[in-house]
Amino acid sequence: MESLYLLIPLSVLLVFIIGFLFWWSVKSGQFDDMEGPAYRMLMDDDDPAADRLSDTPDGEDGRDQKSL
């Protein structure tokens, strides 16, 4: 029974801490854009094949022009 005297104030303190952290995260913009990072991951511009093609001297795809 005596443990309730300790656990109830600790739980109330924990609720206030969690409430403050939630309020802080909302105010700092943590929940402003929930879908943008997921779309950015799908539209990744890092394509190694495109980088390899752009590194050729003529900007071509690396094939020899005489053979065409």
PDB file of N, CA, C and O in Angstrom:
ATOM      1  N   MET A   1       0.815  -1.197   0.000  1.00  0.00           N
ATOM      2  CA  MET A   1       0.000   0.000   0.000  1.00  0.00           C
ATOM      3  C   MET A   1       0.862   1.266   0.000  1.00  0.00           C
ATOM      4  O   MET A   1       0.511   2.244  -0.628  1.00  0.00           O
ATOM      5  N   GLU A   2       2.000   1.174   0.692  1.00  0.00           N
ATOM      6  CA  GLU A   2       2.867   2.351   0.771  1.00  0.00           C
ATOM      7  C   GLU A   2       3.524   2.652  -0.568  1.00  0.00           C
ATOM      8  O   GLU A   2       3.938   3.785  -0.820  1.00  0.00           O
ATOM      9  N   SER A   3       3.618   1.631  -1.430  1.00  0.00           N
ATOM     10  CA  SER A   3       4.250   1.861  -2.736  1.00  0.00           C
ATOM     11  C   SER A   3       3.400   2.768  -3.615  1.00  0.00           C
ATOM     12  O   SER A   3       3.919   3.413  -4.525  1.00  0.00           O
ATOM     13  N   LEU A   4       2.093   2.820  -3.368  1.00  0.00           N
ATOM     14  CA  LEU A   4       1.234   3.723  -4.143  1.00  0.00           C
ATOM     15  C   LEU A   4       1.585   5.186  -3.910  1.00  0.00           C
ATOM     16  O   LEU A   4       1.426   6.014  -4.807  1.00  0.00           O
ATOM     17  N   TYR A   5       2.061   5.505  -2.713  1.00  0.00           N
ATOM     18  CA  TYR A   5       2.452   6.886  -2.423  1.00  0.00           C
ATOM     19  C   TYR A   5       3.646   7.318  -3.277  1.00  0.00           C
ATOM     20  O   TYR A   5       3.855   8.500  -3.512  1.00  0.00           O
ATOM     21  N   LEU A   6       4.414   6.353  -3.703  1.00  0.00           N
ATOM     22  CA  LEU A   6       5.541   6.650  -4.569  1.00  0.00           C
ATOM     23  C   LEU A   6       5.158   6.538  -6.046  1.00  0.00           C
ATOM     24  O   LEU A   6       5.547   7.366  -6.873  1.00  0.00           O
ATOM     25  N   LEU A   7       4.362   5.528  -6.387  1.00  0.00           N
ATOM     26  CA  LEU A   7       4.061   5.270  -7.796  1.00  0.00           C
ATOM     27  C   LEU A   7       3.092   6.289  -8.404  1.00  0.00           C
ATOM     28  O   LEU A   7       3.222   6.641  -9.579  1.00  0.00           O
ATOM     29  N   ILE A   8       2.153   6.761  -7.665  1.00  0.00           N
ATOM     30  CA  ILE A   8       1.187   7.738  -8.210  1.00  0.00           C
ATOM     31  C   ILE A   8       1.869   9.055  -8.562  1.00  0.00           C
ATOM     32  O   ILE A   8       1.696   9.560  -9.671  1.00  0.00           O
ATOM     33  N   PRO A   9       2.683   9.646  -7.677  1.00  0.00           N
ATOM     34  CA  PRO A   9       3.380  10.877  -8.107  1.00  0.00           C
ATOM     35  C   PRO A   9       4.355  10.645  -9.251  1.00  0.00           C
ATOM     36  O   PRO A   9       4.492  11.497 -10.130  1.00  0.00           O
ATOM     37  N   LEU A  10       5.011   9.485  -9.266  1.00  0.00           N
ATOM     38  CA  LEU A  10       5.912   9.204 -10.377  1.00  0.00           C
ATOM     39  C   LEU A  10       5.150   9.077 -11.689  1.00  0.00           C
ATOM     40  O   LEU A  10       5.616   9.538 -12.736  1.00  0.00           O
ATOM     41  N   SER A  11       3.990   8.468 -11.675  1.00  0.00           N
ATOM     42  CA  SER A  11       3.210   8.340 -12.912  1.00  0.00           C
ATOM     43  C   SER A  11       2.683   9.690 -13.373  1.00  0.00           C
ATOM     44  O   SER A  11       2.655   9.975 -14.571  1.00  0.00           O
ATOM     45  N   VAL A  12       2.290  10.531 -12.429  1.00  0.00           N
ATOM     46  CA  VAL A  12       1.840  11.876 -12.804  1.00  0.00           C
ATOM     47  C   VAL A  12       2.998  12.670 -13.393  1.00  0.00           C
ATOM     48  O   VAL A  12       2.847  13.363 -14.414  1.00  0.00           O
ATOM     49  N   LEU A  13       4.176  12.551 -12.808  1.00  0.00           N
ATOM     50  CA  LEU A  13       5.359  13.224 -13.341  1.00  0.00           C
ATOM     51  C   LEU A  13       5.696  12.704 -14.731  1.00  0.00           C
ATOM     52  O   LEU A  13       6.032  13.475 -15.641  1.00  0.00           O
ATOM     53  N   LEU A  14       5.581  11.406 -14.938  1.00  0.00           N
ATOM     54  CA  LEU A  14       5.860  10.815 -16.242  1.00  0.00           C
ATOM     55  C   LEU A  14       4.868  11.306 -17.295  1.00  0.00           C
ATOM     56  O   LEU A  14       5.251  11.578 -18.437  1.00  0.00           O
ATOM     57  N   VAL A  15       3.608  11.453 -16.932  1.00  0.00           N
ATOM     58  CA  VAL A  15       2.607  11.977 -17.862  1.00  0.00           C
ATOM     59  C   VAL A  15       2.944  13.405 -18.261  1.00  0.00           C
ATOM     60  O   VAL A  15       2.849  13.771 -19.443  1.00  0.00           O
ATOM     61  N   PHE A  16       3.383  14.220 -17.307  1.00  0.00           N
ATOM     62  CA  PHE A  16       3.754  15.597 -17.639  1.00  0.00           C
ATOM     63  C   PHE A  16       4.980  15.639 -18.542  1.00  0.00           C
ATOM     64  O   PHE A  16       5.058  16.445 -19.465  1.00  0.00           O
ATOM     65  N   ILE A  17       5.941  14.779 -18.299  1.00  0.00           N
ATOM     66  CA  ILE A  17       7.147  14.747 -19.148  1.00  0.00           C
ATOM     67  C   ILE A  17       6.786  14.318 -20.565  1.00  0.00           C
ATOM     68  O   ILE A  17       7.235  14.931 -21.542  1.00  0.00           O
ATOM     69  N   ILE A  18       5.958  13.295 -20.696  1.00  0.00           N
ATOM     70  CA  ILE A  18       5.555  12.835 -22.033  1.00  0.00           C
ATOM     71  C   ILE A  18       4.732  13.912 -22.742  1.00  0.00           C
ATOM     72  O   ILE A  18       4.911  14.170 -23.934  1.00  0.00           O
ATOM     73  N   GLY A  19       3.854  14.572 -22.012  1.00  0.00           N
ATOM     74  CA  GLY A  19       3.066  15.664 -22.596  1.00  0.00           C
ATOM     75  C   GLY A  19       3.940  16.809 -23.062  1.00  0.00           C
ATOM     76  O   GLY A  19       3.730  17.376 -24.147  1.00  0.00           O
ATOM     77  N   PHE A  20       4.952  17.163 -22.260  1.00  0.00           N
ATOM     78  CA  PHE A  20       5.873  18.229 -22.660  1.00  0.00           C
ATOM     79  C   PHE A  20       6.662  17.833 -23.894  1.00  0.00           C
ATOM     80  O   PHE A  20       6.831  18.651 -24.805  1.00  0.00           O
ATOM     81  N   LEU A  21       7.148  16.600 -23.963  1.00  0.00           N
ATOM     82  CA  LEU A  21       7.903  16.156 -25.142  1.00  0.00           C
ATOM     83  C   LEU A  21       7.030  16.133 -26.392  1.00  0.00           C
ATOM     84  O   LEU A  21       7.483  16.491 -27.484  1.00  0.00           O
ATOM     85  N   PHE A  22       5.779  15.721 -26.250  1.00  0.00           N
ATOM     86  CA  PHE A  22       4.870  15.738 -27.392  1.00  0.00           C
ATOM     87  C   PHE A  22       4.601  17.165 -27.843  1.00  0.00           C
ATOM     88  O   PHE A  22       4.617  17.474 -29.041  1.00  0.00           O
ATOM     89  N   TRP A  23       4.349  18.064 -26.915  1.00  0.00           N
ATOM     90  CA  TRP A  23       4.104  19.465 -27.258  1.00  0.00           C
ATOM     91  C   TRP A  23       5.331  20.064 -27.954  1.00  0.00           C
ATOM     92  O   TRP A  23       5.207  20.767 -28.953  1.00  0.00           O
ATOM     93  N   TRP A  24       6.523  19.761 -27.458  1.00  0.00           N
ATOM     94  CA  TRP A  24       7.753  20.268 -28.051  1.00  0.00           C
ATOM     95  C   TRP A  24       7.934  19.738 -29.469  1.00  0.00           C
ATOM     96  O   TRP A  24       8.332  20.469 -30.374  1.00  0.00           O
ATOM     97  N   SER A  25       7.632  18.459 -29.692  1.00  0.00           N
ATOM     98  CA  SER A  25       7.806  17.903 -31.032  1.00  0.00           C
ATOM     99  C   SER A  25       6.808  18.504 -32.015  1.00  0.00           C
ATOM    100  O   SER A  25       7.142  18.731 -33.177  1.00  0.00           O
ATOM    101  N   VAL A  26       5.597  18.780 -31.571  1.00  0.00           N
ATOM    102  CA  VAL A  26       4.612  19.415 -32.453  1.00  0.00           C
ATOM    103  C   VAL A  26       5.031  20.848 -32.775  1.00  0.00           C
ATOM    104  O   VAL A  26       4.954  21.285 -33.923  1.00  0.00           O
ATOM    105  N   LYS A  27       5.509  21.572 -31.781  1.00  0.00           N
ATOM    106  CA  LYS A  27       5.930  22.968 -32.005  1.00  0.00           C
ATOM    107  C   LYS A  27       7.166  23.066 -32.884  1.00  0.00           C
ATOM    108  O   LYS A  27       7.348  24.037 -33.606  1.00  0.00           O
ATOM    109  N   SER A  28       8.038  22.070 -32.854  1.00  0.00           N
ATOM    110  CA  SER A  28       9.264  22.130 -33.651  1.00  0.00           C
ATOM    111  C   SER A  28       9.067  21.603 -35.064  1.00  0.00           C
ATOM    112  O   SER A  28      10.014  21.598 -35.847  1.00  0.00           O
ATOM    113  N   GLY A  29       7.856  21.148 -35.406  1.00  0.00           N
ATOM    114  CA  GLY A  29       7.565  20.757 -36.777  1.00  0.00           C
ATOM    115  C   GLY A  29       7.877  19.315 -37.118  1.00  0.00           C
ATOM    116  O   GLY A  29       8.038  18.984 -38.289  1.00  0.00           O
ATOM    117  N   GLN A  30       7.947  18.465 -36.122  1.00  0.00           N
ATOM    118  CA  GLN A  30       8.243  17.063 -36.381  1.00  0.00           C
ATOM    119  C   GLN A  30       7.131  16.367 -37.157  1.00  0.00           C
ATOM    120  O   GLN A  30       7.385  15.401 -37.859  1.00  0.00           O
ATOM    121  N   PHE A  31       5.902  16.841 -37.055  1.00  0.00           N
ATOM    122  CA  PHE A  31       4.769  16.183 -37.698  1.00  0.00           C
ATOM    123  C   PHE A  31       4.203  16.995 -38.861  1.00  0.00           C
ATOM    124  O   PHE A  31       3.091  16.744 -39.300  1.00  0.00           O
ATOM    125  N   ASP A  32       4.944  17.980 -39.373  1.00  0.00           N
ATOM    126  CA  ASP A  32       4.439  18.820 -40.447  1.00  0.00           C
ATOM    127  C   ASP A  32       4.330  18.065 -41.761  1.00  0.00           C
ATOM    128  O   ASP A  32       3.344  18.173 -42.473  1.00  0.00           O
ATOM    129  N   ASP A  33       5.337  17.329 -42.130  1.00  0.00           N
ATOM    130  CA  ASP A  33       5.352  16.623 -43.411  1.00  0.00           C
ATOM    131  C   ASP A  33       5.529  15.126 -43.144  1.00  0.00           C
ATOM    132  O   ASP A  33       6.648  14.646 -42.993  1.00  0.00           O
ATOM    133  N   MET A  34       4.432  14.411 -43.114  1.00  0.00           N
ATOM    134  CA  MET A  34       4.499  12.987 -42.804  1.00  0.00           C
ATOM    135  C   MET A  34       4.739  12.131 -44.045  1.00  0.00           C
ATOM    136  O   MET A  34       5.176  10.997 -43.939  1.00  0.00           O
ATOM    137  N   GLU A  35       4.428  12.639 -45.253  1.00  0.00           N
ATOM    138  CA  GLU A  35       4.529  11.827 -46.461  1.00  0.00           C
ATOM    139  C   GLU A  35       5.740  12.181 -47.320  1.00  0.00           C
ATOM    140  O   GLU A  35       6.150  11.384 -48.153  1.00  0.00           O
ATOM    141  N   GLY A  36       6.292  13.343 -47.168  1.00  0.00           N
ATOM    142  CA  GLY A  36       7.395  13.798 -48.006  1.00  0.00           C
ATOM    143  C   GLY A  36       8.631  12.914 -47.958  1.00  0.00           C
ATOM    144  O   GLY A  36       9.166  12.556 -49.008  1.00  0.00           O
ATOM    145  N   PRO A  37       9.125  12.525 -46.787  1.00  0.00           N
ATOM    146  CA  PRO A  37      10.312  11.669 -46.763  1.00  0.00           C
ATOM    147  C   PRO A  37      10.092  10.325 -47.445  1.00  0.00           C
ATOM    148  O   PRO A  37      11.008   9.786 -48.065  1.00  0.00           O
ATOM    149  N   ALA A  38       8.879   9.775 -47.387  1.00  0.00           N
ATOM    150  CA  ALA A  38       8.607   8.497 -48.056  1.00  0.00           C
ATOM    151  C   ALA A  38       8.672   8.666 -49.567  1.00  0.00           C
ATOM    152  O   ALA A  38       9.222   7.813 -50.273  1.00  0.00           O
ATOM    153  N   TYR A  39       8.133   9.763 -50.092  1.00  0.00           N
ATOM    154  CA  TYR A  39       8.187   9.993 -51.542  1.00  0.00           C
ATOM    155  C   TYR A  39       9.610  10.316 -51.999  1.00  0.00           C
ATOM    156  O   TYR A  39      10.004   9.920 -53.084  1.00  0.00           O
ATOM    157  N   ARG A  40      10.362  11.035 -51.181  1.00  0.00           N
ATOM    158  CA  ARG A  40      11.748  11.342 -51.552  1.00  0.00           C
ATOM    159  C   ARG A  40      12.599  10.082 -51.651  1.00  0.00           C
ATOM    160  O   ARG A  40      13.485   9.982 -52.491  1.00  0.00           O
ATOM    161  N   MET A  41      12.304   9.095 -50.823  1.00  0.00           N
ATOM    162  CA  MET A  41      13.043   7.843 -50.882  1.00  0.00           C
ATOM    163  C   MET A  41      12.744   7.111 -52.180  1.00  0.00           C
ATOM    164  O   MET A  41      13.633   6.516 -52.782  1.00  0.00           O
ATOM    165  N   LEU A  42      11.506   7.180 -52.660  1.00  0.00           N
ATOM    166  CA  LEU A  42      11.135   6.489 -53.891  1.00  0.00           C
ATOM    167  C   LEU A  42      11.657   7.208 -55.126  1.00  0.00           C
ATOM    168  O   LEU A  42      11.898   6.587 -56.151  1.00  0.00           O
ATOM    169  N   MET A  43      11.814   8.525 -55.075  1.00  0.00           N
ATOM    170  CA  MET A  43      12.262   9.316 -56.211  1.00  0.00           C
ATOM    171  C   MET A  43      13.738   9.666 -56.067  1.00  0.00           C
ATOM    172  O   MET A  43      14.143  10.800 -56.259  1.00  0.00           O
ATOM    173  N   ASP A  44      14.533   8.679 -55.760  1.00  0.00           N
ATOM    174  CA  ASP A  44      15.955   8.891 -55.554  1.00  0.00           C
ATOM    175  C   ASP A  44      16.625   9.183 -56.890  1.00  0.00           C
ATOM    176  O   ASP A  44      16.436   8.491 -57.874  1.00  0.00           O
ATOM    177  N   ASP A  45      17.456  10.228 -56.936  1.00  0.00           N
ATOM    178  CA  ASP A  45      18.130  10.619 -58.172  1.00  0.00           C
ATOM    179  C   ASP A  45      19.486   9.960 -58.333  1.00  0.00           C
ATOM    180  O   ASP A  45      20.133  10.136 -59.352  1.00  0.00           O
ATOM    181  N   ASP A  46      19.925   9.220 -57.357  1.00  0.00           N
ATOM    182  CA  ASP A  46      21.234   8.581 -57.430  1.00  0.00           C
ATOM    183  C   ASP A  46      21.143   7.309 -58.261  1.00  0.00           C
ATOM    184  O   ASP A  46      20.989   6.209 -57.756  1.00  0.00           O
ATOM    185  N   ASP A  47      21.285   7.454 -59.594  1.00  0.00           N
ATOM    186  CA  ASP A  47      21.262   6.321 -60.508  1.00  0.00           C
ATOM    187  C   ASP A  47      22.683   6.103 -61.009  1.00  0.00           C
ATOM    188  O   ASP A  47      23.208   6.936 -61.749  1.00  0.00           O
ATOM    189  N   PRO A  48      23.358   5.032 -60.639  1.00  0.00           N
ATOM    190  CA  PRO A  48      24.748   4.842 -61.057  1.00  0.00           C
ATOM    191  C   PRO A  48      24.880   4.728 -62.566  1.00  0.00           C
ATOM    192  O   PRO A  48      25.893   5.145 -63.128  1.00  0.00           O
ATOM    193  N   ALA A  49      23.901   4.197 -63.303  1.00  0.00           N
ATOM    194  CA  ALA A  49      23.989   4.096 -64.758  1.00  0.00           C
ATOM    195  C   ALA A  49      23.971   5.485 -65.386  1.00  0.00           C
ATOM    196  O   ALA A  49      24.701   5.765 -66.341  1.00  0.00           O
ATOM    197  N   ALA A  50      23.177   6.384 -64.881  1.00  0.00           N
ATOM    198  CA  ALA A  50      23.115   7.746 -65.412  1.00  0.00           C
ATOM    199  C   ALA A  50      24.420   8.487 -65.154  1.00  0.00           C
ATOM    200  O   ALA A  50      24.880   9.263 -65.997  1.00  0.00           O
ATOM    201  N   ASP A  51      25.044   8.267 -64.004  1.00  0.00           N
ATOM    202  CA  ASP A  51      26.323   8.900 -63.711  1.00  0.00           C
ATOM    203  C   ASP A  51      27.409   8.385 -64.645  1.00  0.00           C
ATOM    204  O   ASP A  51      28.256   9.143 -65.092  1.00  0.00           O
ATOM    205  N   ARG A  52      27.387   7.100 -64.953  1.00  0.00           N
ATOM    206  CA  ARG A  52      28.385   6.517 -65.833  1.00  0.00           C
ATOM    207  C   ARG A  52      28.242   7.085 -67.248  1.00  0.00           C
ATOM    208  O   ARG A  52      29.222   7.371 -67.912  1.00  0.00           O
ATOM    209  N   LEU A  53      27.010   7.269 -67.725  1.00  0.00           N
ATOM    210  CA  LEU A  53      26.784   7.808 -69.062  1.00  0.00           C
ATOM    211  C   LEU A  53      27.193   9.270 -69.150  1.00  0.00           C
ATOM    212  O   LEU A  53      27.698   9.719 -70.171  1.00  0.00           O
ATOM    213  N   SER A  54      26.981  10.002 -68.107  1.00  0.00           N
ATOM    214  CA  SER A  54      27.321  11.428 -68.151  1.00  0.00           C
ATOM    215  C   SER A  54      28.821  11.653 -68.052  1.00  0.00           C
ATOM    216  O   SER A  54      29.305  12.725 -68.374  1.00  0.00           O
ATOM    217  N   ASP A  55      29.602  10.661 -67.638  1.00  0.00           N
ATOM    218  CA  ASP A  55      31.047  10.806 -67.524  1.00  0.00           C
ATOM    219  C   ASP A  55      31.762  10.570 -68.849  1.00  0.00           C
ATOM    220  O   ASP A  55      32.964  10.794 -68.944  1.00  0.00           O
ATOM    221  N   THR A  56      31.081  10.109 -69.901  1.00  0.00           N
ATOM    222  CA  THR A  56      31.744   9.886 -71.189  1.00  0.00           C
ATOM    223  C   THR A  56      32.116  11.221 -71.795  1.00  0.00           C
ATOM    224  O   THR A  56      31.479  12.242 -71.537  1.00  0.00           O
ATOM    225  N   PRO A  57      33.161  11.270 -72.644  1.00  0.00           N
ATOM    226  CA  PRO A  57      33.654  12.557 -73.159  1.00  0.00           C
ATOM    227  C   PRO A  57      32.637  13.291 -74.029  1.00  0.00           C
ATOM    228  O   PRO A  57      32.522  14.511 -73.957  1.00  0.00           O
ATOM    229  N   ASP A  58      31.898  12.599 -74.865  1.00  0.00           N
ATOM    230  CA  ASP A  58      30.948  13.268 -75.741  1.00  0.00           C
ATOM    231  C   ASP A  58      29.549  13.328 -75.154  1.00  0.00           C
ATOM    232  O   ASP A  58      28.642  13.853 -75.787  1.00  0.00           O
ATOM    233  N   GLY A  59      29.375  12.786 -73.996  1.00  0.00           N
ATOM    234  CA  GLY A  59      28.062  12.748 -73.412  1.00  0.00           C
ATOM    235  C   GLY A  59      27.220  11.640 -74.018  1.00  0.00           C
ATOM    236  O   GLY A  59      26.023  11.548 -73.778  1.00  0.00           O
ATOM    237  N   GLU A  60      27.849  10.813 -74.823  1.00  0.00           N
ATOM    238  CA  GLU A  60      27.126   9.700 -75.433  1.00  0.00           C
ATOM    239  C   GLU A  60      27.104   8.522 -74.475  1.00  0.00           C
ATOM    240  O   GLU A  60      27.598   8.599 -73.357  1.00  0.00           O
ATOM    241  N   ASP A  61      26.606   7.433 -74.938  1.00  0.00           N
ATOM    242  CA  ASP A  61      26.478   6.281 -74.068  1.00  0.00           C
ATOM    243  C   ASP A  61      27.723   5.405 -74.054  1.00  0.00           C
ATOM    244  O   ASP A  61      27.703   4.303 -73.568  1.00  0.00           O
ATOM    245  N   GLY A  62      28.850   5.862 -74.574  1.00  0.00           N
ATOM    246  CA  GLY A  62      30.088   5.126 -74.496  1.00  0.00           C
ATOM    247  C   GLY A  62      30.368   4.253 -75.700  1.00  0.00           C
ATOM    248  O   GLY A  62      31.422   3.650 -75.802  1.00  0.00           O
ATOM    249  N   ARG A  63      29.447   4.160 -76.648  1.00  0.00           N
ATOM    250  CA  ARG A  63      29.690   3.334 -77.827  1.00  0.00           C
ATOM    251  C   ARG A  63      30.595   4.093 -78.804  1.00  0.00           C
ATOM    252  O   ARG A  63      30.580   5.327 -78.871  1.00  0.00           O
ATOM    253  N   ASP A  64      31.339   3.349 -79.573  1.00  0.00           N
ATOM    254  CA  ASP A  64      32.233   3.948 -80.543  1.00  0.00           C
ATOM    255  C   ASP A  64      31.418   4.451 -81.733  1.00  0.00           C
ATOM    256  O   ASP A  64      30.589   3.737 -82.286  1.00  0.00           O
ATOM    257  N   GLN A  65      31.638   5.708 -82.133  1.00  0.00           N
ATOM    258  CA  GLN A  65      30.859   6.306 -83.206  1.00  0.00           C
ATOM    259  C   GLN A  65      31.223   5.699 -84.562  1.00  0.00           C
ATOM    260  O   GLN A  65      30.420   5.681 -85.469  1.00  0.00           O
ATOM    261  N   LYS A  66      32.465   5.194 -84.746  1.00  0.00           N
ATOM    262  CA  LYS A  66      32.868   4.615 -86.028  1.00  0.00           C
ATOM    263  C   LYS A  66      32.152   3.299 -86.302  1.00  0.00           C
ATOM    264  O   LYS A  66      31.898   2.945 -87.437  1.00  0.00           O
ATOM    265  N   SER A  67      31.823   2.566 -85.270  1.00  0.00           N
ATOM    266  CA  SER A  67      31.179   1.279 -85.474  1.00  0.00           C
ATOM    267  C   SER A  67      29.722   1.437 -85.875  1.00  0.00           C
ATOM    268  O   SER A  67      29.118   0.511 -86.369  1.00  0.00           O
ATOM    269  N   LEU A  68      29.135   2.609 -85.693  1.00  0.00           N
ATOM    270  CA  LEU A  68      27.742   2.810 -86.076  1.00  0.00           C
ATOM    271  C   LEU A  68      27.706   3.156 -87.508  1.00  0.00           C
ATOM    272  O   LEU A  68      27.223   3.206 -88.390  1.00  0.00           O
TER     273      LEU A  68
END
